[in-house]
PDB file of C-alpha atoms in Angstrom:
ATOM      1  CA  UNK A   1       9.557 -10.742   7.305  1.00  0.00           C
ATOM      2  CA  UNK A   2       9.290  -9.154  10.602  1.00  0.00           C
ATOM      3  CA  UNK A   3       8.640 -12.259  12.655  1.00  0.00           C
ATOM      4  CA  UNK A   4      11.915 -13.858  11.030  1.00  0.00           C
ATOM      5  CA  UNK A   5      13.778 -10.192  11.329  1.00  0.00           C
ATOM      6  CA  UNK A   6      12.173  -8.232  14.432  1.00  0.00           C
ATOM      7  CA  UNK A   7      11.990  -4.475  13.435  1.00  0.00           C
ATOM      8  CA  UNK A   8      14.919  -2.404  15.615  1.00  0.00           C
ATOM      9  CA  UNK A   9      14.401   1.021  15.314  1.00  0.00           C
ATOM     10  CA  UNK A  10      17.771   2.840  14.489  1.00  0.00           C
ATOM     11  CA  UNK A  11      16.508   6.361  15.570  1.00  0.00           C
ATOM     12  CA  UNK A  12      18.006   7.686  12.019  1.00  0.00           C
ATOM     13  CA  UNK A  13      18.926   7.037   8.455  1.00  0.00           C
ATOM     14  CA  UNK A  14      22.342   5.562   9.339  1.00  0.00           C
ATOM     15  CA  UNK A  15      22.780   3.308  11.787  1.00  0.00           C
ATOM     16  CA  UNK A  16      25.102   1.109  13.016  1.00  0.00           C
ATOM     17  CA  UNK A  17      26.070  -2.178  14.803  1.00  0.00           C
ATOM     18  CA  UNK A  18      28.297  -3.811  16.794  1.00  0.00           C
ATOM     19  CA  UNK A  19      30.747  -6.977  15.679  1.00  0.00           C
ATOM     20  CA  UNK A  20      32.827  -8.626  18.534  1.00  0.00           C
ATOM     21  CA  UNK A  21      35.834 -11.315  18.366  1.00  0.00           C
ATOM     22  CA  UNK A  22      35.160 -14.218  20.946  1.00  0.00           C
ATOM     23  CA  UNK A  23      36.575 -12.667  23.769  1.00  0.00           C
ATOM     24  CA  UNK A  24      33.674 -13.163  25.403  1.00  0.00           C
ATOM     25  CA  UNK A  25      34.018 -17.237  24.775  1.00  0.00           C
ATOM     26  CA  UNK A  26      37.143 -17.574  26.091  1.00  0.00           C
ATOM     27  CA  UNK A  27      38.526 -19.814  29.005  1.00  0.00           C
ATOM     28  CA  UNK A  28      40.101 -17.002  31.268  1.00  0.00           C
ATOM     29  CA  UNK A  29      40.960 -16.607  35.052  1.00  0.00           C
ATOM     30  CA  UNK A  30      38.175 -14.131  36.274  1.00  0.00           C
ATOM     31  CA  UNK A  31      38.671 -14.623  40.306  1.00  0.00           C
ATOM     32  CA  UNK A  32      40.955 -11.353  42.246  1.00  0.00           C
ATOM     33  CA  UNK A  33      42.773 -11.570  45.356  1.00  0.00           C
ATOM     34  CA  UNK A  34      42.631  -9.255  47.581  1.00  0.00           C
ATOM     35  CA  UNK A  35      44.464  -6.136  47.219  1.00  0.00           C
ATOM     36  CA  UNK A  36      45.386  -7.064  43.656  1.00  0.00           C
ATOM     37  CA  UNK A  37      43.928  -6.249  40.236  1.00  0.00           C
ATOM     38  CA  UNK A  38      41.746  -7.726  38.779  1.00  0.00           C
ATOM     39  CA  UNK A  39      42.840  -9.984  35.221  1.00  0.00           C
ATOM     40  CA  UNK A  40      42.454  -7.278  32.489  1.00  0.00           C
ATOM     41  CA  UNK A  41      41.430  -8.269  28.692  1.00  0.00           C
ATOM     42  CA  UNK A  42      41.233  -6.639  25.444  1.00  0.00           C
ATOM     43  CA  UNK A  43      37.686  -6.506  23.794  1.00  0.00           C
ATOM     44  CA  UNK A  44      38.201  -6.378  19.906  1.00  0.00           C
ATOM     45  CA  UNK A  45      34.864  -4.481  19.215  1.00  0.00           C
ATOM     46  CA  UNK A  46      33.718  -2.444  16.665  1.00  0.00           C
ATOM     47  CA  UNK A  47      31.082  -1.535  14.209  1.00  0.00           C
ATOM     48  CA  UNK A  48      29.243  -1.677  10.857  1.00  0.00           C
ATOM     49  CA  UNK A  49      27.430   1.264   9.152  1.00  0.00           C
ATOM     50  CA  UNK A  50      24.363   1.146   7.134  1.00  0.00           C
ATOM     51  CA  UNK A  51      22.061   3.466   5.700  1.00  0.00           C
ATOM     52  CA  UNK A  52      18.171   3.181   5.558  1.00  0.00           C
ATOM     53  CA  UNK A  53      16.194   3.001   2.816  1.00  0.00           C
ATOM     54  CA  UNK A  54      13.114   4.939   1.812  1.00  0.00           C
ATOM     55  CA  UNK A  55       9.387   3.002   0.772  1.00  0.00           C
ATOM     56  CA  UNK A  56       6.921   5.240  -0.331  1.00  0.00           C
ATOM     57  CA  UNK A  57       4.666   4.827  -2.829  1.00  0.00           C
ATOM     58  CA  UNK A  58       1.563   6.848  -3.565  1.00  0.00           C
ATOM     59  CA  UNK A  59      -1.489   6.339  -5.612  1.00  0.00           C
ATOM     60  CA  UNK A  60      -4.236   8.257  -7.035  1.00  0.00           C
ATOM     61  CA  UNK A  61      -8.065   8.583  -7.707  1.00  0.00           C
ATOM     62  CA  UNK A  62     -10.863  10.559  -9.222  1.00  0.00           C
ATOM     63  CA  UNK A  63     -13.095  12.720  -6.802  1.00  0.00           C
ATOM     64  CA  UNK A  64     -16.669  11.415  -8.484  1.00  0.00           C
ATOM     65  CA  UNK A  65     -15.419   7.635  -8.083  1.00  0.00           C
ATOM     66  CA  UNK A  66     -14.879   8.610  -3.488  1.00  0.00           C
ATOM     67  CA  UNK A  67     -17.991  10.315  -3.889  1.00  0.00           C
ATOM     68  CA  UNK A  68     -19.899   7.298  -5.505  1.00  0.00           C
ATOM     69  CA  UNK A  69     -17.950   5.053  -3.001  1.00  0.00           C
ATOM     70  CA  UNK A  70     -18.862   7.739   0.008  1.00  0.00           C
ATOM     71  CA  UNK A  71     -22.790   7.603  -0.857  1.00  0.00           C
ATOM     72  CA  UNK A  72     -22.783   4.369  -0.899  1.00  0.00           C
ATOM     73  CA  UNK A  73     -21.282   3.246   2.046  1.00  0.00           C
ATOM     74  CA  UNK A  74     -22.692   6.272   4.261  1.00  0.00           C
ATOM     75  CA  UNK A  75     -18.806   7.002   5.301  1.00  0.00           C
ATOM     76  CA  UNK A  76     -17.315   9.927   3.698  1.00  0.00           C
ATOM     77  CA  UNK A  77     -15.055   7.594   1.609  1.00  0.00           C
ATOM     78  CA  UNK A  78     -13.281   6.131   4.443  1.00  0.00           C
ATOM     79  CA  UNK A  79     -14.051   2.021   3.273  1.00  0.00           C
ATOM     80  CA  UNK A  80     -12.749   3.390  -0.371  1.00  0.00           C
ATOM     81  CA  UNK A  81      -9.621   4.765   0.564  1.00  0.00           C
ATOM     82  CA  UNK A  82      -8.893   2.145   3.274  1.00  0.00           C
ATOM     83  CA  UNK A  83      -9.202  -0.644  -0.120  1.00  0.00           C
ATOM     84  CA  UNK A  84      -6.481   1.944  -1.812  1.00  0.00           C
ATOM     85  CA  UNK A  85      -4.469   2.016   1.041  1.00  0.00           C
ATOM     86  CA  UNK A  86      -4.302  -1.889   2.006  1.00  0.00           C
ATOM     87  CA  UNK A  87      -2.955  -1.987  -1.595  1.00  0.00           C
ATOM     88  CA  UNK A  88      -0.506   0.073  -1.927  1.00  0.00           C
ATOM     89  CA  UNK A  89       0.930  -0.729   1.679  1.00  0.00           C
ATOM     90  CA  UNK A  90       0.698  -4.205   0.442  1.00  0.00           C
ATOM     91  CA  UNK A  91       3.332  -2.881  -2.453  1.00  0.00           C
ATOM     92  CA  UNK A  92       6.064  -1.838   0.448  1.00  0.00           C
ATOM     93  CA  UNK A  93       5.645  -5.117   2.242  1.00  0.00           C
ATOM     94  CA  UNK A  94       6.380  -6.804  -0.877  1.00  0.00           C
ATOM     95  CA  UNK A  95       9.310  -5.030  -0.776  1.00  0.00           C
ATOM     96  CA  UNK A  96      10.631  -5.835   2.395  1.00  0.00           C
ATOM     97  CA  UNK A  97       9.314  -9.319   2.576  1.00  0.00           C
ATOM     98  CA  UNK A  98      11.955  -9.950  -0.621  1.00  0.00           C
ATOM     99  CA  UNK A  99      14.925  -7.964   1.214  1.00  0.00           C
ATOM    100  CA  UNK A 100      14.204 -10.591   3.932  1.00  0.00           C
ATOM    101  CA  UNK A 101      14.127 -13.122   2.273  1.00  0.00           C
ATOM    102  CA  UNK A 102      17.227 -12.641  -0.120  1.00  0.00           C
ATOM    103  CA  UNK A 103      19.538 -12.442   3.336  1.00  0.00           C
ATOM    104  CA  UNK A 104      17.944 -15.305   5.485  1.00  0.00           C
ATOM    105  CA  UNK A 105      17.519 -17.860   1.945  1.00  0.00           C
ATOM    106  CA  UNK A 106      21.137 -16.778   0.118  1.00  0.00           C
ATOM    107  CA  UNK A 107      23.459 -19.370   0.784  1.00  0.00           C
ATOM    108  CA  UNK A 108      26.296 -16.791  -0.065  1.00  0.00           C
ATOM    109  CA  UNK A 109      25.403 -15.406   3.648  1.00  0.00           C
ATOM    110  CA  UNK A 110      26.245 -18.447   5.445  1.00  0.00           C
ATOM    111  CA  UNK A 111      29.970 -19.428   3.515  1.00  0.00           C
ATOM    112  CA  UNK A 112      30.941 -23.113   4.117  1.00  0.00           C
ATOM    113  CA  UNK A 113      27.681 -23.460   6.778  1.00  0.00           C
ATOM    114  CA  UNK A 114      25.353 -24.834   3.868  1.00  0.00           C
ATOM    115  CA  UNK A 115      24.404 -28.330   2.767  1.00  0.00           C
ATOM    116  CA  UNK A 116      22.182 -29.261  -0.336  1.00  0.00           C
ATOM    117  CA  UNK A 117      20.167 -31.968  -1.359  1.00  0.00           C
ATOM    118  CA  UNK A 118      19.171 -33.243   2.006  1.00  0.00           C
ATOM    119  CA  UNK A 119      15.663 -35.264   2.257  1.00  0.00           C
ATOM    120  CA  UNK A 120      13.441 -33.523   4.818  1.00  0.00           C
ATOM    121  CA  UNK A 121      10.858 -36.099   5.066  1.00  0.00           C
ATOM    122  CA  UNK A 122      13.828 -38.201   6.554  1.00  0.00           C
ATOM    123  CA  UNK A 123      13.393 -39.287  10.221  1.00  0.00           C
ATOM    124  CA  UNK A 124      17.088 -38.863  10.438  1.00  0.00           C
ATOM    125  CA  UNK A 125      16.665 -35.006   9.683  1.00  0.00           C
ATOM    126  CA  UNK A 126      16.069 -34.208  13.260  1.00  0.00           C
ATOM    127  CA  UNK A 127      19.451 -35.482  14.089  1.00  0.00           C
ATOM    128  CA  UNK A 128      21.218 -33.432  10.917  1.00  0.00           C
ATOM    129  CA  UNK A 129      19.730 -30.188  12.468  1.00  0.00           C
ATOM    130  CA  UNK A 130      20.334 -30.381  15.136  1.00  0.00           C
ATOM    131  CA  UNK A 131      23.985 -31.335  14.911  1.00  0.00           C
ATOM    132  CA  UNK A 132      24.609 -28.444  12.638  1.00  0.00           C
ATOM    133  CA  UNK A 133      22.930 -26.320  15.272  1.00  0.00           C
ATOM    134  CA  UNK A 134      24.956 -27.197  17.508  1.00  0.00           C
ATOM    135  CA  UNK A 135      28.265 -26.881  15.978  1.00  0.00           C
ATOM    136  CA  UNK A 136      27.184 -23.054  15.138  1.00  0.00           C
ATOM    137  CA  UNK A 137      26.030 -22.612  18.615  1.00  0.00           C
ATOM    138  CA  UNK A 138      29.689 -23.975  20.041  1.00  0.00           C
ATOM    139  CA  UNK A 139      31.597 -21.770  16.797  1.00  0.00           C
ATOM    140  CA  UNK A 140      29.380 -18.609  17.741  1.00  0.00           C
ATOM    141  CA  UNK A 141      28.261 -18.690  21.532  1.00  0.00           C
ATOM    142  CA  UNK A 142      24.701 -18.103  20.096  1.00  0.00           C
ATOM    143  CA  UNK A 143      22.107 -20.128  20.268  1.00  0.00           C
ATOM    144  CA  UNK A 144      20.457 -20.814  17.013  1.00  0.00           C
ATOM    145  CA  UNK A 145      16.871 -21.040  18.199  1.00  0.00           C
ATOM    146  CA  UNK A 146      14.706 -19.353  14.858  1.00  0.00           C
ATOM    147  CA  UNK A 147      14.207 -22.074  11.807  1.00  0.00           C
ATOM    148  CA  UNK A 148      12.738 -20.268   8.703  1.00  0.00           C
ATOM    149  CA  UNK A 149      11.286 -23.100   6.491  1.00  0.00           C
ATOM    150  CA  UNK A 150       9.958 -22.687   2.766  1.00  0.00           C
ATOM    151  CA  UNK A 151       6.237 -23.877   1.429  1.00  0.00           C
ATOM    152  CA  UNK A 152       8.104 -27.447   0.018  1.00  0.00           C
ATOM    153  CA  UNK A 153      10.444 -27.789   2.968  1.00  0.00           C
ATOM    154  CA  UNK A 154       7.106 -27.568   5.188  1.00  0.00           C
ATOM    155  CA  UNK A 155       5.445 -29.997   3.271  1.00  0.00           C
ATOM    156  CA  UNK A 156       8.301 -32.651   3.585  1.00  0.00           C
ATOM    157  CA  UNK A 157       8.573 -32.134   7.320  1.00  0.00           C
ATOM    158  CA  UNK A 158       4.866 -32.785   7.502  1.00  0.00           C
ATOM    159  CA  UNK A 159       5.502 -35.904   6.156  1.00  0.00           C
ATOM    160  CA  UNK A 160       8.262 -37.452   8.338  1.00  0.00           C
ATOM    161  CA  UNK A 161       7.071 -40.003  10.408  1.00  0.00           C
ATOM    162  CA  UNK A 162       8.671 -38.991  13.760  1.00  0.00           C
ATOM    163  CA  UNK A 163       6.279 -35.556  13.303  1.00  0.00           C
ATOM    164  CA  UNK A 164       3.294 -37.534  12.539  1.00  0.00           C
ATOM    165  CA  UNK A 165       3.540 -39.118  15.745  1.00  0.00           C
ATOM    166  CA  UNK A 166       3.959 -36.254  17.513  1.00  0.00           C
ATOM    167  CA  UNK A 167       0.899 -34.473  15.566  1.00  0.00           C
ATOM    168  CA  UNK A 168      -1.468 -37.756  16.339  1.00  0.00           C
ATOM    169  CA  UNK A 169       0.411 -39.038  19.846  1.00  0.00           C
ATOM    170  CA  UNK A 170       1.514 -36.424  21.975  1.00  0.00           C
ATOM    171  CA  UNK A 171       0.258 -33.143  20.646  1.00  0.00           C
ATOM    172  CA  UNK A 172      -3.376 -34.757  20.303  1.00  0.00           C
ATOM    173  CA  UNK A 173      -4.958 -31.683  18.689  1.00  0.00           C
ATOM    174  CA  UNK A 174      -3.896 -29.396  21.287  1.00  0.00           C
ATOM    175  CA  UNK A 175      -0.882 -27.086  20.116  1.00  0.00           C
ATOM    176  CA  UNK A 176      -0.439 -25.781  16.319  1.00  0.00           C
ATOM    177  CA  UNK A 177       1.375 -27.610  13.755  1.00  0.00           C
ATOM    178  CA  UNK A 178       4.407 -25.250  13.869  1.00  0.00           C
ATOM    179  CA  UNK A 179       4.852 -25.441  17.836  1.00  0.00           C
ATOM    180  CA  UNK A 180       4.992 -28.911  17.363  1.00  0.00           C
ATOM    181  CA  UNK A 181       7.835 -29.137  14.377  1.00  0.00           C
ATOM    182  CA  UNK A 182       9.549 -26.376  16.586  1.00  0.00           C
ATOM    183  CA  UNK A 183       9.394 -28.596  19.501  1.00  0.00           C
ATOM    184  CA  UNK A 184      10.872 -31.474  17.506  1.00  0.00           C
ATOM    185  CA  UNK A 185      13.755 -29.587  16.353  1.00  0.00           C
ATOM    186  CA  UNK A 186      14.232 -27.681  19.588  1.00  0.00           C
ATOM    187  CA  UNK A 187      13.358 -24.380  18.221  1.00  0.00           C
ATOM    188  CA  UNK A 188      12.210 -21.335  19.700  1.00  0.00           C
ATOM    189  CA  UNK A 189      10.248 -20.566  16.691  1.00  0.00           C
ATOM    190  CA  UNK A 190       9.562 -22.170  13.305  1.00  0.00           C
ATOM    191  CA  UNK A 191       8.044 -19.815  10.533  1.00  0.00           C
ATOM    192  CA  UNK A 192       7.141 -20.657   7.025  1.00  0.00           C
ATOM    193  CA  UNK A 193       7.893 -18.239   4.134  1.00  0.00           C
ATOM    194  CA  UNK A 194       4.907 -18.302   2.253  1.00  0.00           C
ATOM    195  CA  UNK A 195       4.268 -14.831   0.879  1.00  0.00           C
ATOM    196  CA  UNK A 196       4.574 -14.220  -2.933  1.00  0.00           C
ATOM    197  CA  UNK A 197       3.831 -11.436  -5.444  1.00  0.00           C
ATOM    198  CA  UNK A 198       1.311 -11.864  -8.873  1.00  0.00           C
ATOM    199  CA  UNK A 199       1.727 -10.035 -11.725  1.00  0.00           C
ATOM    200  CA  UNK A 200      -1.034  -8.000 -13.035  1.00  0.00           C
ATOM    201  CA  UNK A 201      -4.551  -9.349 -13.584  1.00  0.00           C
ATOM    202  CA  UNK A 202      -8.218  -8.304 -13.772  1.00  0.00           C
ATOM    203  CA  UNK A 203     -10.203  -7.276 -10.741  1.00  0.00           C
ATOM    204  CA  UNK A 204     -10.696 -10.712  -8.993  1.00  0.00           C
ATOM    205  CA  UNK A 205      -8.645 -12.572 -10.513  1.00  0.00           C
ATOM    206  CA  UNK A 206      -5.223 -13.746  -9.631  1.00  0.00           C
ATOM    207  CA  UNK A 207      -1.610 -13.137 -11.674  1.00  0.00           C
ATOM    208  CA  UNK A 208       1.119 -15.369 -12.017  1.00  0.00           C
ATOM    209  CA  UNK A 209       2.657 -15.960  -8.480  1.00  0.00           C
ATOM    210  CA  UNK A 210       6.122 -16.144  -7.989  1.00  0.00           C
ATOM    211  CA  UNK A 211       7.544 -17.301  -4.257  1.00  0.00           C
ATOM    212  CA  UNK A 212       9.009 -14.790  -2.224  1.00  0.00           C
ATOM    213  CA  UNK A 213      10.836 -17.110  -0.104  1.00  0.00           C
ATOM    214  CA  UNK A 214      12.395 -20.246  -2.149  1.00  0.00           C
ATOM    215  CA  UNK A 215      10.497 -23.203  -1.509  1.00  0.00           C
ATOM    216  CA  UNK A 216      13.248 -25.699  -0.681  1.00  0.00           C
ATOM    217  CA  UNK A 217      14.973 -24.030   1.602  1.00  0.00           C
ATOM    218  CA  UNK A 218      15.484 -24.246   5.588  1.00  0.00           C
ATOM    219  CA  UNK A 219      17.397 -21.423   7.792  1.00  0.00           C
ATOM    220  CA  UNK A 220      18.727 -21.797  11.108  1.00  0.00           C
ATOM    221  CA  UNK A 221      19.364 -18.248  13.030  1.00  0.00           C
ATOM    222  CA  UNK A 222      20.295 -16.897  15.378  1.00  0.00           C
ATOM    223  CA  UNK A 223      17.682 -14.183  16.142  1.00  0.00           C
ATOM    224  CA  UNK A 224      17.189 -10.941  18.282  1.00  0.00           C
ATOM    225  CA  UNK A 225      13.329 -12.787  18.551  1.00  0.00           C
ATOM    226  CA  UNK A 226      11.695 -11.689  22.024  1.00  0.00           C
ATOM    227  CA  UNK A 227      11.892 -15.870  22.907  1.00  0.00           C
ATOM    228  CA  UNK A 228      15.426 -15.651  22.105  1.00  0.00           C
ATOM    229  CA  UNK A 229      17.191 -16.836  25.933  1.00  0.00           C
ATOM    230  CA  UNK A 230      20.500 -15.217  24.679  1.00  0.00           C
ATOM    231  CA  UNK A 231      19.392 -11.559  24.046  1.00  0.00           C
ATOM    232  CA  UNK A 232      22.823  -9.607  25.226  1.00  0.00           C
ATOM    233  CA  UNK A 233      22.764  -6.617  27.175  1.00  0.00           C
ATOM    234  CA  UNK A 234      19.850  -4.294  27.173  1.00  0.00           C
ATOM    235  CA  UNK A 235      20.321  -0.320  27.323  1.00  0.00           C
ATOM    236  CA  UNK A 236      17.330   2.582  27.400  1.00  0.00           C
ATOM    237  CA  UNK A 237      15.130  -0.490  25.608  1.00  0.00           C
ATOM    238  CA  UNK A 238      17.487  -1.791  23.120  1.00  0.00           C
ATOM    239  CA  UNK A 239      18.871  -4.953  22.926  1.00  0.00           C
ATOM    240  CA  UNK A 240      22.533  -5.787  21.630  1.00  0.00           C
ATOM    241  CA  UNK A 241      23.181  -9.057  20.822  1.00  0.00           C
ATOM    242  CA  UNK A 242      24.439 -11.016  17.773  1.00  0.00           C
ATOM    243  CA  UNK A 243      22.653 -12.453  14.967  1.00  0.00           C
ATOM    244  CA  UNK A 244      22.121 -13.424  11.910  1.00  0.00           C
ATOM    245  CA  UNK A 245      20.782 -10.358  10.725  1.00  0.00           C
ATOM    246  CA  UNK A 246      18.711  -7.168  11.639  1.00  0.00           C
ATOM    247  CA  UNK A 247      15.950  -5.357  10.280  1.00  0.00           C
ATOM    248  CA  UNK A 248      16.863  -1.814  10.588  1.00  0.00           C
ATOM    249  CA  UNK A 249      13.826   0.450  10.278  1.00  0.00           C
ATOM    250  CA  UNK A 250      13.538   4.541  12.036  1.00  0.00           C
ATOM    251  CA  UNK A 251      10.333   6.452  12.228  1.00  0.00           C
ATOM    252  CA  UNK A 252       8.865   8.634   9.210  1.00  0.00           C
ATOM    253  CA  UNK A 253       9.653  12.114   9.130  1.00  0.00           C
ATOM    254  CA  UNK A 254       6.453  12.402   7.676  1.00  0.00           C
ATOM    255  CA  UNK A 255       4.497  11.144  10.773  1.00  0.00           C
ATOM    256  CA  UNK A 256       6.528  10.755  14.106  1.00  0.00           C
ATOM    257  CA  UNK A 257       5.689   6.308  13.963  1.00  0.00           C
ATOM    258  CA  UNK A 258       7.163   3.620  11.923  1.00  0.00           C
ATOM    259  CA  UNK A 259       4.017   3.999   8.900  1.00  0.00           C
ATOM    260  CA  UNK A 260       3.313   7.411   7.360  1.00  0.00           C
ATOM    261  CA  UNK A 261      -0.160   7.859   5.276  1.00  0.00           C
ATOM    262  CA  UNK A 262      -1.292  10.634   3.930  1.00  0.00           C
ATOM    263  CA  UNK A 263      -3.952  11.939   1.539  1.00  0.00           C
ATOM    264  CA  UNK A 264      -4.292  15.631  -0.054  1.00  0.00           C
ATOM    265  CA  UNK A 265      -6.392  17.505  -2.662  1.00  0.00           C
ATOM    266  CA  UNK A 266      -4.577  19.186  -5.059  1.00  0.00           C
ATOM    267  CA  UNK A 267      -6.311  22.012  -7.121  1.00  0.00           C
ATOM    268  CA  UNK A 268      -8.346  21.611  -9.119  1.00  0.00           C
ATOM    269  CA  UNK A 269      -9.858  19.274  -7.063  1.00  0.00           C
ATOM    270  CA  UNK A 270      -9.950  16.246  -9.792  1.00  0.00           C
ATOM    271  CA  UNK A 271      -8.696  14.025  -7.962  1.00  0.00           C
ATOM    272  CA  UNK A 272      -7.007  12.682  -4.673  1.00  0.00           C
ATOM    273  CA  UNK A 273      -3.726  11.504  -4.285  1.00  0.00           C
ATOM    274  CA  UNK A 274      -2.490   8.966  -1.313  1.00  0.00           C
ATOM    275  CA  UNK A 275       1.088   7.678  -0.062  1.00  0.00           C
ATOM    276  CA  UNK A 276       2.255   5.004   1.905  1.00  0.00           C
ATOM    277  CA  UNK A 277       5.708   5.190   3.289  1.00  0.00           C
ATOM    278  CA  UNK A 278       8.179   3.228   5.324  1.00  0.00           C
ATOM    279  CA  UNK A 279      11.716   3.464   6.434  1.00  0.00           C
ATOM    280  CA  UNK A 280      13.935   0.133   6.778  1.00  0.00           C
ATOM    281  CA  UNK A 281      16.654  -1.950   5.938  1.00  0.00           C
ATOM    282  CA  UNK A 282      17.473  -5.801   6.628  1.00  0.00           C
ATOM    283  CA  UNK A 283      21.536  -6.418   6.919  1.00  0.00           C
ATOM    284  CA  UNK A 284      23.629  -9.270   7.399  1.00  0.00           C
ATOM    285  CA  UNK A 285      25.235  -8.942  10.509  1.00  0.00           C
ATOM    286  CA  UNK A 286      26.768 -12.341  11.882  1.00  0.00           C
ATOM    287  CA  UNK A 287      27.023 -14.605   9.345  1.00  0.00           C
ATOM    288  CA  UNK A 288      28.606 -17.222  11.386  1.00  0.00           C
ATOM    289  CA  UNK A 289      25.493 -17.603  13.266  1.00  0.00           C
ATOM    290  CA  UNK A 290      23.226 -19.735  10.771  1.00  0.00           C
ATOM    291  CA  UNK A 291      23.151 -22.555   8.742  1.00  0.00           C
ATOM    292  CA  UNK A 292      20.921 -22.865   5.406  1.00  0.00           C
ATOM    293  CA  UNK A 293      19.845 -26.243   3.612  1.00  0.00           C
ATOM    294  CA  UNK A 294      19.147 -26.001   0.032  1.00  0.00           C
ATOM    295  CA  UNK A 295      17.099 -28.924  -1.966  1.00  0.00           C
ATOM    296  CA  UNK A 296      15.640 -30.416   1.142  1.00  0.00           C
ATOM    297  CA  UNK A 297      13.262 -32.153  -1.737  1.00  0.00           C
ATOM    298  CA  UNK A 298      15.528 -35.111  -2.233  1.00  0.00           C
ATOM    299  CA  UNK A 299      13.297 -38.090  -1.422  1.00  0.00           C
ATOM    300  CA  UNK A 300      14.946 -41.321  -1.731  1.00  0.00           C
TER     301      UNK A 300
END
């Protein structure tokens, strides 16, 4: 989630963010004679609000099972409540990996910038992209440089001919899979959703999975990524720019940084209790700026 969305810390529970008209696109006289003004225009800016959200969730556990755990281990329970703590920060991530996914995979985001049933394994496909990225990059002034893939849409890619020659010609074993399918379809990044969440089962053993991200999908964004070229203007370490969307996060009240944990011994002394907690929020903030393919499955 946070390599597709970069975290931007809003300083507070509400935040907000800019929107813009194309002013900024437009074809307009810009030289000034001397002793005359300059060409004046109006800027139609303005701005969204959001609130943040709240993740915290806490978990609990008998004193003689940390003490077991502590004797054991020779570490004063530290390898037992970092096992209880993985998990339940595992719980929030969860979380925000589906809020992530549900904006960059929903092709109610994108209006009419969507196509379905498209074959990925196609060696035309390159072509289709990037055609579609450029139309958004000429309708938005942003350049559309993050692709978000899902497991199936991966899987098809890997089997167009075009990147197979690039995996056994060019890249001969000497940059990762995904620089190469990002360097076919001109990306600055290429990410594959691939987290999911299981629902209960014994200890070692696995649930039933069910996909975070859909598996036939493919995004095109434009993102506030740190490889991003157009990154806007950049104030006290902030960046405004356009895209797609933001993940909005602040830090916890609870501990001053983005993660609060924290563990305390009620009386009688039974037991132990732990929390987890984040702050964050993932919003839609320029639609315009993405295209999403749906069904990218359809082999002829």
């Amino acid at each position: 989630a946070e390599k597709v969305l970069p975290p931007i810390n809003a300083g507070s529970m509400n935040f907000a963010y800019g929107i813009f008209g194309n002013e900024g696109m437009r074809d307009v006289e810009t030289r000034r004679a001397p002793n005359s003004e300059p060409n004046k225009v109006n800027v139609s800016a303005g701005s969204q609000t959001g609130e943040l959200e709240e993740h915290t969730i806490e978990t609990q556990y008998d004193y003689v099972r940390l003490l077991a755990s502590s004797e054991a281990f020779k570490d004063n329970g530290d390898n037992f409540r970092v096992l209880h703590g993985t998990a339940i920060r595992q719980l929030v991530q969860i979380q925000k990996e589906k809020k992530v996914a549900d904006i960059v995979f929903s092709a109610g985001n994108y209006g009419s910038n969507t196509a379905s049933n498209v074959n990925f394994s196609s060696t035309g496909i390159r072509d289709v992209i990037l055609a579609a990225k450029d139309a958004r990059q000429q309708a938005t002034g942003k350049r559309l440089g993050k692709g978000v893939a899902g497991q199936t849409t991966h899987r098809f890619l890997l089997k167009n001919t075009d990147i197979i020659d690039l995996l056994k010609n060019r890249n001969q074993g000497n940059k990762p899979t995904y620089e190469t399918i990002a360097e076919y379809l001109e990306l600055d990044e290429y990410h594959v959703g691939s987290a999911v969440s299981q629902t209960a089962a014994a200890n070692g053993a696995a649930g039933t999975a069910t996909s975070l991200w859909t598996a036939d999908s493919f995004a095109l964004i434009a993102s506030d990524g740190s490889t991003n070229a157009d990154t806007g203007f950049s104030s006290n370490g902030t960046t405004y720019s356009q895209a797609f969307a933001k993940l909005f996060t602040m830090n916890s009240p609870l501990s001053g940084t983005r993660v609060a944990v924290r563990t305390w011994v009620p009386e009688p002394g039974l037991f132990e209790y732990m929390l987890y907690s984040e702050f964050f929020k993932p919003s839609l903030t320029f639609s315009a700026a993405g295209y999403l393919w749906t069904d990218t499955n359809q082999a002829a």
